[in-house]
PDB file of C-alpha atoms in Angstrom:
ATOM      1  CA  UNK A   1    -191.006 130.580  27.661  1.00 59.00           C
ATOM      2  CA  UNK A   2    -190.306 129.414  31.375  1.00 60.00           C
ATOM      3  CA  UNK A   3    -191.106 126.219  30.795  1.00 64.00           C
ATOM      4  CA  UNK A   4    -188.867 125.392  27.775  1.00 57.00           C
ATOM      5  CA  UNK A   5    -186.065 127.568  29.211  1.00 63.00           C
ATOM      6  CA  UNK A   6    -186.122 130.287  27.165  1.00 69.00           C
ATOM      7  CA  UNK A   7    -186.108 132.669  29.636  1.00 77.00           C
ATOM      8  CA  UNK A   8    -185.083 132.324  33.366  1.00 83.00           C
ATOM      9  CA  UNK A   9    -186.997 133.653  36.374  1.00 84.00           C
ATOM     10  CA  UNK A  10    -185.935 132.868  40.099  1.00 88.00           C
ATOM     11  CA  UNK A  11    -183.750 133.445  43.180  1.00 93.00           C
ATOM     12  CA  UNK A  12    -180.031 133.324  42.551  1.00 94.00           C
ATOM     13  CA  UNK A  13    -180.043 129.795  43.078  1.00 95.00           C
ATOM     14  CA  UNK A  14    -182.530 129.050  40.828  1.00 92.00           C
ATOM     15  CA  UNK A  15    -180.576 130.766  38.254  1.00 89.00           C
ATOM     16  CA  UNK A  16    -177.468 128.756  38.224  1.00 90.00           C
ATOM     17  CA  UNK A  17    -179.314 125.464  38.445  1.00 89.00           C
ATOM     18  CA  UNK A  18    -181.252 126.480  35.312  1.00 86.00           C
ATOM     19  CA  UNK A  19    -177.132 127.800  33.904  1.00 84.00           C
ATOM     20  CA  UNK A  20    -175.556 125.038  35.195  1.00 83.00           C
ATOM     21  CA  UNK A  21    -178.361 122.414  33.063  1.00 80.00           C
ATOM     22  CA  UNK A  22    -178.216 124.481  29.935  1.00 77.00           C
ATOM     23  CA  UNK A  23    -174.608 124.688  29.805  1.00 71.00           C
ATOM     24  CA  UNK A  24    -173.854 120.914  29.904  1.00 69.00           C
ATOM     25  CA  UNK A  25    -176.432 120.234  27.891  1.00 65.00           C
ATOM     26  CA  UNK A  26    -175.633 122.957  24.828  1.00 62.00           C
ATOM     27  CA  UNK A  27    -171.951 123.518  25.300  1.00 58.00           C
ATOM     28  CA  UNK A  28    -170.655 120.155  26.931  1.00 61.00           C
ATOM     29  CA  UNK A  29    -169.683 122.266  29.405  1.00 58.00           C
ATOM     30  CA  UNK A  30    -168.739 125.313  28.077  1.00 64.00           C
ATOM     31  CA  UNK A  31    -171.733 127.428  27.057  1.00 64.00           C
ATOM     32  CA  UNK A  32    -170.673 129.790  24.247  1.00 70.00           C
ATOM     33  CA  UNK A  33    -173.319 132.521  24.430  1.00 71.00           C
ATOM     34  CA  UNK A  34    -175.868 134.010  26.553  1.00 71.00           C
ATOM     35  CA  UNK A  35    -178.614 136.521  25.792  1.00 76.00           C
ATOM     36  CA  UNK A  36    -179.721 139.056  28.043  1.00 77.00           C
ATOM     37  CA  UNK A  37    -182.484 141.064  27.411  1.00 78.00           C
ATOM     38  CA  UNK A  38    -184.662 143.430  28.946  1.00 74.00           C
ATOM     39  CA  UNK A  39    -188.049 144.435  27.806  1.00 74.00           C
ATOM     40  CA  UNK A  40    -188.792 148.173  27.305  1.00 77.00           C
ATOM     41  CA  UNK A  41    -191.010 149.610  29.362  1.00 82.00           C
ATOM     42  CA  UNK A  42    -191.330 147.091  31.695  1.00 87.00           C
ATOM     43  CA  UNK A  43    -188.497 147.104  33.875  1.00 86.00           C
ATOM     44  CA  UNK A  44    -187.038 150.778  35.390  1.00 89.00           C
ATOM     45  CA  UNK A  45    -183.461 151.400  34.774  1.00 89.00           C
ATOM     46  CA  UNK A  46    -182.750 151.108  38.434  1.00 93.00           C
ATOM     47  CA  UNK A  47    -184.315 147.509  38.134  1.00 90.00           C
ATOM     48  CA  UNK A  48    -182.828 147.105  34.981  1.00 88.00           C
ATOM     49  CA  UNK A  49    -179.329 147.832  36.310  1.00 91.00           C
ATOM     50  CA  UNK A  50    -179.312 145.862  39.605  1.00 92.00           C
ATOM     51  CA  UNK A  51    -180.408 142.443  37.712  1.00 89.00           C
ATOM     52  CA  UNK A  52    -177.266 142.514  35.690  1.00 90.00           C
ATOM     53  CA  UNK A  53    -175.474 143.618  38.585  1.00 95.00           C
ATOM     54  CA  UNK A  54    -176.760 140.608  40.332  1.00 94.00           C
ATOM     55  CA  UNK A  55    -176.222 138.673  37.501  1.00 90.00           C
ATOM     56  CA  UNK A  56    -172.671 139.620  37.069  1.00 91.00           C
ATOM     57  CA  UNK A  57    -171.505 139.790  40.617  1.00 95.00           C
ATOM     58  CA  UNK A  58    -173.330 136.687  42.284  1.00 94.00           C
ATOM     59  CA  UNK A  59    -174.351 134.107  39.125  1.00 90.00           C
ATOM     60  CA  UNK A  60    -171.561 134.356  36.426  1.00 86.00           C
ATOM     61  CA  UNK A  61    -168.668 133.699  38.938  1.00 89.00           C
ATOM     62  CA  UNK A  62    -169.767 130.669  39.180  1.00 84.00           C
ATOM     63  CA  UNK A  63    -169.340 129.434  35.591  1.00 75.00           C
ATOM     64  CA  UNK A  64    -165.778 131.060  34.960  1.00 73.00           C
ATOM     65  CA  UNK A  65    -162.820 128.595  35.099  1.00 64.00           C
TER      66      UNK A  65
END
């Protein structure tokens, strides 16, 4: 799933490169839609809650105009 970029693992960095490729390529620029997901059981809620938090505080400023 890595490999064809359905799902994203990585720092921060690696994260918005991965964004930054999908987005021009699917949305000429302006990406639509994202999925998140988390799968039960595997992640605590603690871990859970601080990947979205890093998601939404340190990745998706990055993509807002």
């Amino acid at each position: 799933m890595i490999e064809h970029d359905y799902a994203f693992c990585g720092t921060v960095d690696d994260i918005k490169r991965k964004l930054e490729s999908i987005s021009k390529v699917y949305g000429a620029g302006e990406l639509e839609w994202f999925n998140w997901s988390f799968p039960q059981g595997f992640v605590t809620w603690d871990e859970a809650e601080w990947q979205l938090e890093t998601f939404a505080t340190k990745i998706l400023p990055e993509f807002k105009e």
